[in-house]
Tab-separated table of C-alpha atoms and ligand atoms in Angstrom:
chain	number	residue	atom	x	y	z
A	1	MET	CA	32.693	136.935	158.678
A	2	THR	CA	36.224	137.840	157.576
A	3	ARG	CA	37.299	135.897	154.522
A	4	GLN	CA	40.010	133.350	155.043
A	5	THR	CA	42.537	131.820	152.652
A	6	ASN	CA	44.503	128.638	153.134
A	7	GLY	CA	47.483	128.779	150.791
A	8	ARG	CA	47.927	126.675	147.691
A	9	GLY	CA	48.734	123.534	149.605
A	10	ARG	CA	52.177	123.260	148.037
A	11	LEU	CA	55.539	124.961	147.832
A	12	PHE	CA	56.797	126.028	144.408
A	13	ASP	CA	60.290	125.018	143.241
A	14	ASN	CA	60.556	128.033	140.939
A	15	VAL	CA	58.439	130.801	139.428
A	16	LEU	CA	57.904	128.828	136.218
A	17	ASP	CA	55.770	126.279	138.039
A	18	THR	CA	53.299	129.081	138.813
A	19	ILE	CA	52.463	129.536	135.106
A	20	GLY	CA	48.931	128.546	134.073
A	21	ASP	CA	45.852	127.552	136.059
A	22	THR	CA	44.414	131.020	135.556
A	23	PRO	CA	40.874	131.607	136.830
A	24	CYS	CA	37.645	131.778	134.817
A	25	ILE	CA	35.704	134.646	136.406
A	26	ARG	CA	32.005	135.427	135.988
A	27	ILE	CA	30.988	138.874	134.756
A	28	ASN	CA	28.324	140.304	137.038
A	29	ASN	CA	27.693	143.979	136.245
A	30	ILE	CA	28.283	144.690	132.554
A	31	GLY	CA	27.276	141.371	131.036
A	32	PRO	CA	24.339	140.763	128.688
A	33	ALA	CA	20.851	140.151	130.083
A	34	ASN	CA	20.243	136.892	128.221
A	35	ALA	CA	23.613	135.151	128.678
A	36	THR	CA	26.462	134.719	131.155
A	37	ILE	CA	30.038	135.593	130.265
A	38	TYR	CA	33.087	134.183	132.017
A	39	VAL	CA	36.561	135.598	131.347
A	40	LYS	CA	39.769	133.574	131.544
A	41	ALA	CA	42.114	136.107	133.108
A	42	GLU	CA	45.651	135.425	131.862
A	43	ALA	CA	46.992	138.376	133.855
A	44	PHE	CA	47.219	135.918	136.756
A	45	ASN	CA	50.352	134.420	135.165
A	46	PRO	CA	53.688	135.583	136.693
A	47	GLY	CA	54.500	137.674	133.599
A	48	ALA	CA	50.864	138.855	133.580
A	49	SER	CA	50.029	137.472	130.137
A	50	VAL	CA	49.018	134.345	128.252
A	51	LYS	CA	52.449	134.290	126.611
A	52	ASP	CA	54.214	132.979	129.721
A	53	ARG	CA	52.820	129.586	128.721
A	54	LEU	CA	54.345	129.550	125.265
A	55	ALA	CA	57.621	131.083	126.435
A	56	LEU	CA	58.129	128.261	128.921
A	57	ASN	CA	57.242	125.564	126.415
A	58	ILE	CA	59.455	126.932	123.639
A	59	ILE	CA	62.448	126.867	125.961
A	60	GLU	CA	61.672	123.484	127.506
A	61	ALA	CA	60.947	121.860	124.121
A	62	ALA	CA	64.249	123.207	122.755
A	63	GLU	CA	66.122	122.006	125.853
A	64	ALA	CA	64.593	118.551	125.418
A	65	SER	CA	65.443	118.359	121.689
A	66	GLY	CA	68.982	119.647	122.284
A	67	GLU	CA	68.412	122.600	119.962
A	68	LEU	CA	69.047	125.011	122.844
A	69	LYS	CA	72.409	124.573	124.570
A	70	PRO	CA	73.148	125.571	128.187
A	71	GLY	CA	73.900	129.285	128.348
A	72	GLN	CA	73.076	129.877	124.661
A	73	THR	CA	71.471	133.216	123.804
A	74	VAL	CA	67.769	133.123	122.940
A	75	ILE	CA	66.302	135.591	120.427
A	76	GLU	CA	62.727	136.352	119.397
A	77	ALA	CA	60.624	138.902	117.540
A	78	THR	CA	57.744	139.927	119.756
A	79	SER	CA	55.099	142.563	120.296
A	80	GLY	CA	56.073	142.397	123.961
A	81	ASN	CA	54.231	139.787	125.954
A	82	THR	CA	56.210	136.867	124.525
A	83	GLY	CA	59.376	138.835	125.238
A	84	ILE	CA	58.327	139.429	128.838
A	85	GLY	CA	57.459	135.734	129.226
A	86	LEU	CA	60.768	134.698	127.663
A	87	ALA	CA	62.630	137.176	129.880
A	88	ILE	CA	61.143	135.518	132.953
A	89	VAL	CA	61.921	132.006	131.711
A	90	CYS	CA	65.445	132.963	130.581
A	91	ALA	CA	66.160	134.728	133.889
A	92	ALA	CA	65.017	131.697	135.871
A	93	LYS	CA	66.938	129.241	133.680
A	94	GLY	CA	70.077	131.298	132.992
A	95	TYR	CA	69.857	132.079	129.260
A	96	PRO	CA	70.713	135.541	127.863
A	97	LEU	CA	67.784	136.966	125.851
A	98	VAL	CA	67.654	139.378	122.916
A	99	VAL	CA	64.300	140.656	121.651
A	100	THR	CA	63.489	142.483	118.422
A	101	MET	CA	60.413	144.671	118.623
A	102	ALA	CA	58.873	147.340	116.392
A	103	GLU	CA	59.216	150.789	117.957
A	104	SER	CA	55.416	151.217	117.851
A	105	PHE	CA	54.718	148.880	120.787
A	106	SER	CA	54.309	150.396	124.238
A	107	ILE	CA	57.337	151.782	126.119
A	108	GLU	CA	56.502	149.803	129.268
A	109	ARG	CA	56.988	146.585	127.308
A	110	ARG	CA	60.574	147.587	126.439
A	111	LYS	CA	61.329	148.664	129.992
A	112	LEU	CA	59.893	145.503	131.520
A	113	MET	CA	62.024	143.291	129.292
A	114	ARG	CA	65.149	145.314	130.022
A	115	PHE	CA	64.340	145.236	133.763
A	116	LEU	CA	64.128	141.456	133.513
A	117	GLY	CA	67.609	141.401	131.976
A	118	ALA	CA	66.851	141.174	128.243
A	119	LYS	CA	68.342	143.266	125.437
A	120	VAL	CA	65.695	144.960	123.273
A	121	ILE	CA	66.535	145.841	119.656
A	122	LEU	CA	63.964	148.241	118.189
A	123	THR	CA	62.967	148.034	114.521
A	124	PRO	CA	61.349	150.752	112.363
A	125	LYS	CA	57.544	150.866	112.608
A	126	GLU	CA	57.324	151.348	108.826
A	127	GLN	CA	58.704	147.825	108.417
A	128	LYS	CA	55.925	146.436	110.628
A	129	ALA	CA	55.965	142.950	112.149
A	130	VAL	CA	57.690	141.421	109.112
A	131	GLY	CA	60.602	143.819	109.734
A	132	MET	CA	61.110	142.819	113.356
A	133	TYR	CA	60.697	139.179	112.393
A	134	ASN	CA	63.336	139.386	109.634
A	135	LYS	CA	65.733	141.177	111.999
A	136	SER	CA	65.429	138.336	114.537
A	137	VAL	CA	66.234	135.755	111.835
A	138	GLU	CA	69.225	137.786	110.650
A	139	LEU	CA	70.631	138.228	114.175
A	140	ALA	CA	70.110	134.552	115.034
A	141	GLU	CA	71.979	133.442	111.902
A	142	LYS	CA	74.812	135.910	112.359
A	143	HIS	CA	75.438	135.155	116.056
A	144	GLY	CA	74.420	131.487	116.277
A	145	TRP	CA	71.551	132.190	118.682
A	146	PHE	CA	68.481	130.073	119.332
A	147	LEU	CA	65.484	131.600	117.531
A	148	ALA	CA	62.252	130.981	119.458
A	149	ARG	CA	59.980	131.196	116.356
A	150	GLN	CA	56.682	131.707	118.199
A	151	PHE	CA	54.854	132.218	114.889
A	152	GLU	CA	55.899	128.815	113.497
A	153	THR	CA	56.848	126.452	116.316
A	154	SER	CA	54.601	123.526	117.259
A	155	ALA	CA	55.560	124.240	120.900
A	156	ASN	CA	53.121	127.183	120.754
A	157	ALA	CA	49.730	125.548	120.107
A	158	ASP	CA	50.878	122.400	121.965
A	159	ILE	CA	51.138	124.222	125.300
A	160	HIS	CA	47.649	125.673	124.897
A	161	GLU	CA	46.364	122.185	124.092
A	162	SER	CA	48.008	120.760	127.223
A	163	THR	CA	47.356	123.670	129.628
A	164	THR	CA	44.861	126.393	128.577
A	165	ALA	CA	42.435	123.898	127.042
A	166	ARG	CA	42.789	121.373	129.897
A	167	GLU	CA	42.068	124.131	132.422
A	168	ILE	CA	38.906	125.077	130.525
A	169	MET	CA	37.854	121.408	130.343
A	170	ALA	CA	38.409	120.983	134.086
A	171	ASP	CA	36.753	124.242	135.148
A	172	PHE	CA	33.702	123.619	132.949
A	173	ASP	CA	33.535	119.907	133.714
A	174	GLY	CA	29.863	118.943	133.983
A	175	LYS	CA	28.866	122.535	133.221
A	176	GLN	CA	27.418	124.234	130.182
A	177	LEU	CA	29.796	126.008	127.774
A	178	ASP	CA	28.209	127.294	124.573
A	179	TYR	CA	30.801	129.675	123.140
A	180	PHE	CA	34.560	130.198	123.352
A	181	VAL	CA	35.788	133.572	122.069
A	182	THR	CA	39.395	134.457	121.236
A	183	GLY	CA	41.459	136.693	118.984
A	184	TYR	CA	44.839	135.776	117.567
A	185	GLY	CA	48.395	137.030	117.568
A	186	THR	CA	50.306	133.894	116.675
A	187	GLY	CA	47.135	131.813	116.850
A	188	GLY	CA	48.554	129.541	119.553
A	189	THR	CA	45.633	130.053	121.937
A	190	MET	CA	43.059	129.545	119.170
A	191	VAL	CA	44.646	126.406	117.732
A	192	GLY	CA	45.550	124.710	121.025
A	193	VAL	CA	42.179	125.292	122.678
A	194	SER	CA	40.184	124.379	119.562
A	195	ARG	CA	42.010	121.051	119.169
A	196	VAL	CA	40.566	119.976	122.513
A	197	LEU	CA	37.142	121.663	122.351
A	198	ARG	CA	36.420	120.252	118.885
A	199	LYS	CA	37.054	116.733	120.197
A	200	GLU	CA	35.749	116.878	123.744
A	201	ARG	CA	33.136	119.668	123.666
A	202	PRO	CA	31.933	119.569	120.040
A	203	ASN	CA	28.829	121.589	120.918
A	204	THR	CA	30.874	124.571	122.085
A	205	LYS	CA	30.956	127.132	119.275
A	206	ILE	CA	34.378	128.658	118.677
A	207	ILE	CA	34.410	132.330	117.726
A	208	LEU	CA	37.562	133.809	116.227
A	209	THR	CA	37.985	137.549	116.016
A	210	GLU	CA	40.335	140.015	114.331
A	211	PRO	CA	40.622	143.821	113.972
A	212	ALA	CA	38.155	145.322	111.480
A	213	ASN	CA	40.921	147.247	109.705
A	214	ALA	CA	43.343	144.303	109.689
A	215	ALA	CA	40.937	141.518	108.803
A	216	LEU	CA	43.543	139.218	107.264
A	217	VAL	CA	41.621	135.973	107.649
A	218	SER	CA	38.300	137.512	106.565
A	219	SER	CA	39.965	138.828	103.395
A	220	GLY	CA	40.525	135.313	102.097
A	221	GLU	CA	43.920	136.325	100.702
A	222	VAL	CA	46.361	133.448	101.166
A	223	GLN	CA	49.605	134.223	103.020
A	224	GLU	CA	52.785	133.707	101.013
A	225	ARG	CA	55.448	131.917	103.072
A	226	THR	CA	59.157	131.218	103.077
A	227	GLU	CA	60.363	127.628	103.153
A	228	ALA	CA	60.605	127.830	106.955
A	229	GLY	CA	56.942	128.906	107.140
A	230	GLY	CA	57.646	132.551	107.946
A	231	PRO	CA	55.976	135.390	106.021
A	232	ALA	CA	57.420	135.908	102.515
A	233	LYS	CA	55.808	139.351	102.535
A	234	GLY	CA	53.318	141.446	104.461
A	235	HIS	CA	49.596	140.781	103.971
A	236	SER	CA	47.811	143.424	101.907
A	237	ALA	CA	44.707	143.490	104.164
A	238	TRP	CA	46.722	144.775	107.134
A	239	GLU	CA	46.504	148.311	108.488
A	240	PRO	CA	47.905	149.607	111.794
A	241	HIS	CA	45.441	148.819	114.615
A	242	PRO	CA	45.507	149.566	118.353
A	243	VAL	CA	45.082	145.974	119.537
A	244	GLN	CA	48.683	145.270	120.563
A	245	GLY	CA	49.480	141.572	120.485
A	246	TRP	CA	46.808	140.802	117.878
A	247	THR	CA	47.137	140.255	114.141
A	248	PRO	CA	50.645	141.027	112.886
A	249	ASP	CA	50.899	142.012	109.206
A	250	PHE	CA	50.988	138.366	108.173
A	251	ILE	CA	48.994	135.197	108.879
A	252	PRO	CA	51.202	133.105	111.179
A	253	LEU	CA	51.889	129.484	110.307
A	254	VAL	CA	50.626	128.503	113.775
A	255	LEU	CA	47.184	129.997	113.026
A	256	GLN	CA	47.077	128.358	109.580
A	257	GLU	CA	46.131	125.005	111.171
A	258	ALA	CA	42.858	126.534	112.416
A	259	LEU	CA	42.121	127.979	108.972
A	260	ASP	CA	42.900	124.718	107.164
A	261	ASN	CA	40.822	122.630	109.606
A	262	GLN	CA	37.911	125.083	109.891
A	263	SER	CA	38.466	125.082	113.638
A	264	TYR	CA	36.134	127.992	114.252
A	265	ASP	CA	32.410	128.399	113.726
A	266	GLU	CA	32.358	132.124	113.184
A	267	LEU	CA	34.857	134.855	112.376
A	268	LEU	CA	33.885	138.292	113.689
A	269	LYS	CA	35.609	141.623	113.145
A	270	VAL	CA	35.928	144.201	115.897
A	271	ALA	CA	37.001	147.831	115.700
A	272	GLY	CA	40.115	148.520	117.840
A	273	PRO	CA	38.532	151.437	119.756
A	274	GLU	CA	35.806	149.039	120.987
A	275	GLY	CA	38.574	147.161	122.783
A	276	ILE	CA	39.501	150.324	124.652
A	277	VAL	CA	35.883	151.007	125.623
A	278	TRP	CA	35.327	147.492	126.997
A	279	SER	CA	38.707	147.241	128.714
A	280	LYS	CA	37.741	150.382	130.668
A	281	LYS	CA	34.303	149.011	131.498
A	282	LEU	CA	35.801	145.736	132.724
A	283	ALA	CA	38.171	147.715	134.964
A	284	GLN	CA	35.684	150.256	136.289
A	285	GLN	CA	32.574	148.115	136.649
A	286	GLU	CA	33.962	144.630	137.290
A	287	GLY	CA	37.378	145.348	138.812
A	288	ILE	CA	38.934	143.153	136.104
A	289	PHE	CA	42.082	144.664	134.659
A	290	THR	CA	42.964	143.667	131.089
A	291	GLY	CA	44.585	145.171	128.002
A	292	ILE	CA	43.117	146.244	124.684
A	293	SER	CA	42.971	142.724	123.220
A	294	GLY	CA	41.022	141.572	126.287
A	295	GLY	CA	38.597	144.462	125.806
A	296	ALA	CA	38.252	143.643	122.104
A	297	THR	CA	37.599	139.960	122.799
A	298	PHE	CA	35.018	140.970	125.392
A	299	ALA	CA	33.344	143.320	122.883
A	300	VAL	CA	32.950	140.323	120.583
A	301	ALA	CA	31.608	138.163	123.428
A	302	MET	CA	28.933	140.841	123.989
A	303	LYS	CA	28.119	140.745	120.264
A	304	VAL	CA	27.875	136.947	120.338
A	305	ALA	CA	25.456	137.225	123.276
A	306	GLU	CA	23.079	139.395	121.212
A	307	SER	CA	22.131	136.501	118.950
A	308	ALA	CA	22.823	133.658	121.405
A	309	PRO	CA	19.946	131.576	122.800
A	310	LYS	CA	18.735	132.676	126.228
A	311	GLY	CA	20.817	131.252	129.080
A	312	SER	CA	23.955	130.747	126.962
A	313	ILE	CA	27.353	130.528	128.649
A	314	ILE	CA	30.246	132.297	126.917
A	315	LEU	CA	33.940	132.054	127.785
A	316	CYS	CA	36.130	134.976	126.697
A	317	MET	CA	39.933	135.049	126.757
A	318	LEU	CA	41.564	138.064	128.456
A	319	PRO	CA	45.211	137.728	127.334
A	320	ASP	CA	47.009	140.240	129.582
A	321	THR	CA	46.936	143.040	132.158
A	322	GLY	CA	45.930	146.656	131.544
A	323	GLU	CA	49.077	147.812	133.323
A	324	ARG	CA	51.013	147.100	130.121
A	325	TYR	CA	49.240	150.042	128.438
A	326	LEU	CA	49.916	153.043	130.695
A	327	SER	CA	51.552	154.969	127.816
A	328	THR	CA	48.977	153.987	125.169
A	329	PRO	CA	45.532	155.242	124.057
A	330	LEU	CA	43.993	152.911	126.675
A	331	PHE	CA	45.038	155.403	129.355
A	332	GLU	CA	44.257	158.551	127.338
A	333	GLY	CA	42.384	160.957	129.585
A	334	ILE	CA	43.681	159.324	132.773
A	335	GLY	CA	45.689	162.204	134.211
A	336	ALA	CA	48.505	162.326	136.748
A	337	ASP	CA	47.226	165.611	138.219
A	338	MET	CA	43.965	166.244	140.058
A	339	ASP	CA	41.006	167.087	137.823
A	340	ALA	CA	38.351	169.695	138.699
A	341	GLY	CA	36.222	167.219	140.656
A	342	GLU	CA	39.184	165.989	142.681
A	343	LEU	CA	40.312	169.566	143.406
A	344	GLU	CA	36.831	170.446	144.645
A	345	LEU	CA	36.867	167.425	146.943
A	346	MET	CA	40.308	168.398	148.260
A	347	GLN	CA	39.029	171.894	149.061
A	348	SER	CA	35.881	170.612	150.736
A	349	THR	CA	37.764	170.151	154.033
A	350	PRO	CA	40.360	172.567	155.485
A	351	GLY	CA	43.192	170.087	156.173
A	352	CYS	CA	46.161	169.005	154.077
A	353	GLN	CA	45.673	170.965	150.859
A	354	LEU	CA	48.125	170.898	147.969
A	355	GLY	CA	48.972	174.490	146.958
Z	1	PMP	N1	46.651	139.576	123.219
Z	1	PMP	C1	47.877	139.980	123.566
Z	1	PMP	C2	48.020	141.245	124.384
Z	1	PMP	C3	48.998	139.249	123.159
Z	1	PMP	O1	50.228	139.672	123.489
Z	1	PMP	C4	48.811	138.083	122.386
Z	1	PMP	C5	49.998	137.297	121.901
Z	1	PMP	N2	50.792	137.994	120.979
Z	1	PMP	C6	47.522	137.692	122.033
Z	1	PMP	C7	46.471	138.465	122.486
Z	1	PMP	C8	47.238	136.499	121.144
Z	1	PMP	O2	47.656	135.252	121.608
Z	1	PMP	P1	48.151	134.132	120.619
Z	1	PMP	O3	49.550	134.494	120.198
Z	1	PMP	O4	48.115	132.872	121.419
Z	1	PMP	O5	47.260	134.102	119.429
């Protein structure tokens, strides 16, 4: 019988009300034999990433506190997804947006933000995330703009506590959930979800992951901070890694709560290229389209499954869409022209051949 859909049963007042309530989807073809993995696919948000949630809450919290005035310019340092989320929120609410971003992040991120009406100020890749962060502070002070401060604001983890975590609680209500796996950029997802799981699902093991060559938390080296909680300097354990959106070259203040409270049961490292391998497998064998951080988180979920008791249920965060990586190593080898196999197929019938 033809499938039927029935609408969402409501009309939406604006695009911002469509943020959240992303689906947890079972993995059927590439999952482990002894366990079941579900993925929480954040690409279903209107800006196609988990950061729509935080963008909305930063702006609404600042509106409520009076810190953000009508029409005031918003500025933020971002690896892209927060900027895209903020661009959507600012467009819908009428705030100009300026973003500072290291030149190393993908071109499509810049273009998307500009398309959504934001100004994007690029910073030198040699100065890493601390450089783009410092530039955002400098510009905010000079021009009297509202600085979103995703790495320090309580609005970040709070929105994951009140949305991401609540969605997981509701979707797994009365069901088994043995492991929750996530990486960190700001740490908002990790901290917000763990606040709720620790209290309401204490038997769910929380697995935190970070790039093998930028294992800041694993290193044990404490992050030096400014008075405002920002990084006083870059962390010495950091090296450039391909997992865009994960692990800047400092330990964010937001993540620090999880470290101080021991909010995770295990900390696992993953090599960046593994993220690329698993992102491709998710796309080609499950039809689930996610970026490199999603692939890396999934790689860790597969590792967790290896030593998990038989019949375990694992939930894995997939933070964004693979479409954000067309110009990056994720799409290396995916050509625009026909390859030999495609040419052979074209020639296998006489009609409509490209010369
Ligand atoms: N993956 C991607 C692609 C991201 O953009 C981000 C956020 N920077 C994350 C993962 C991590 O999310 P969080 O900031 O909540 O730790």
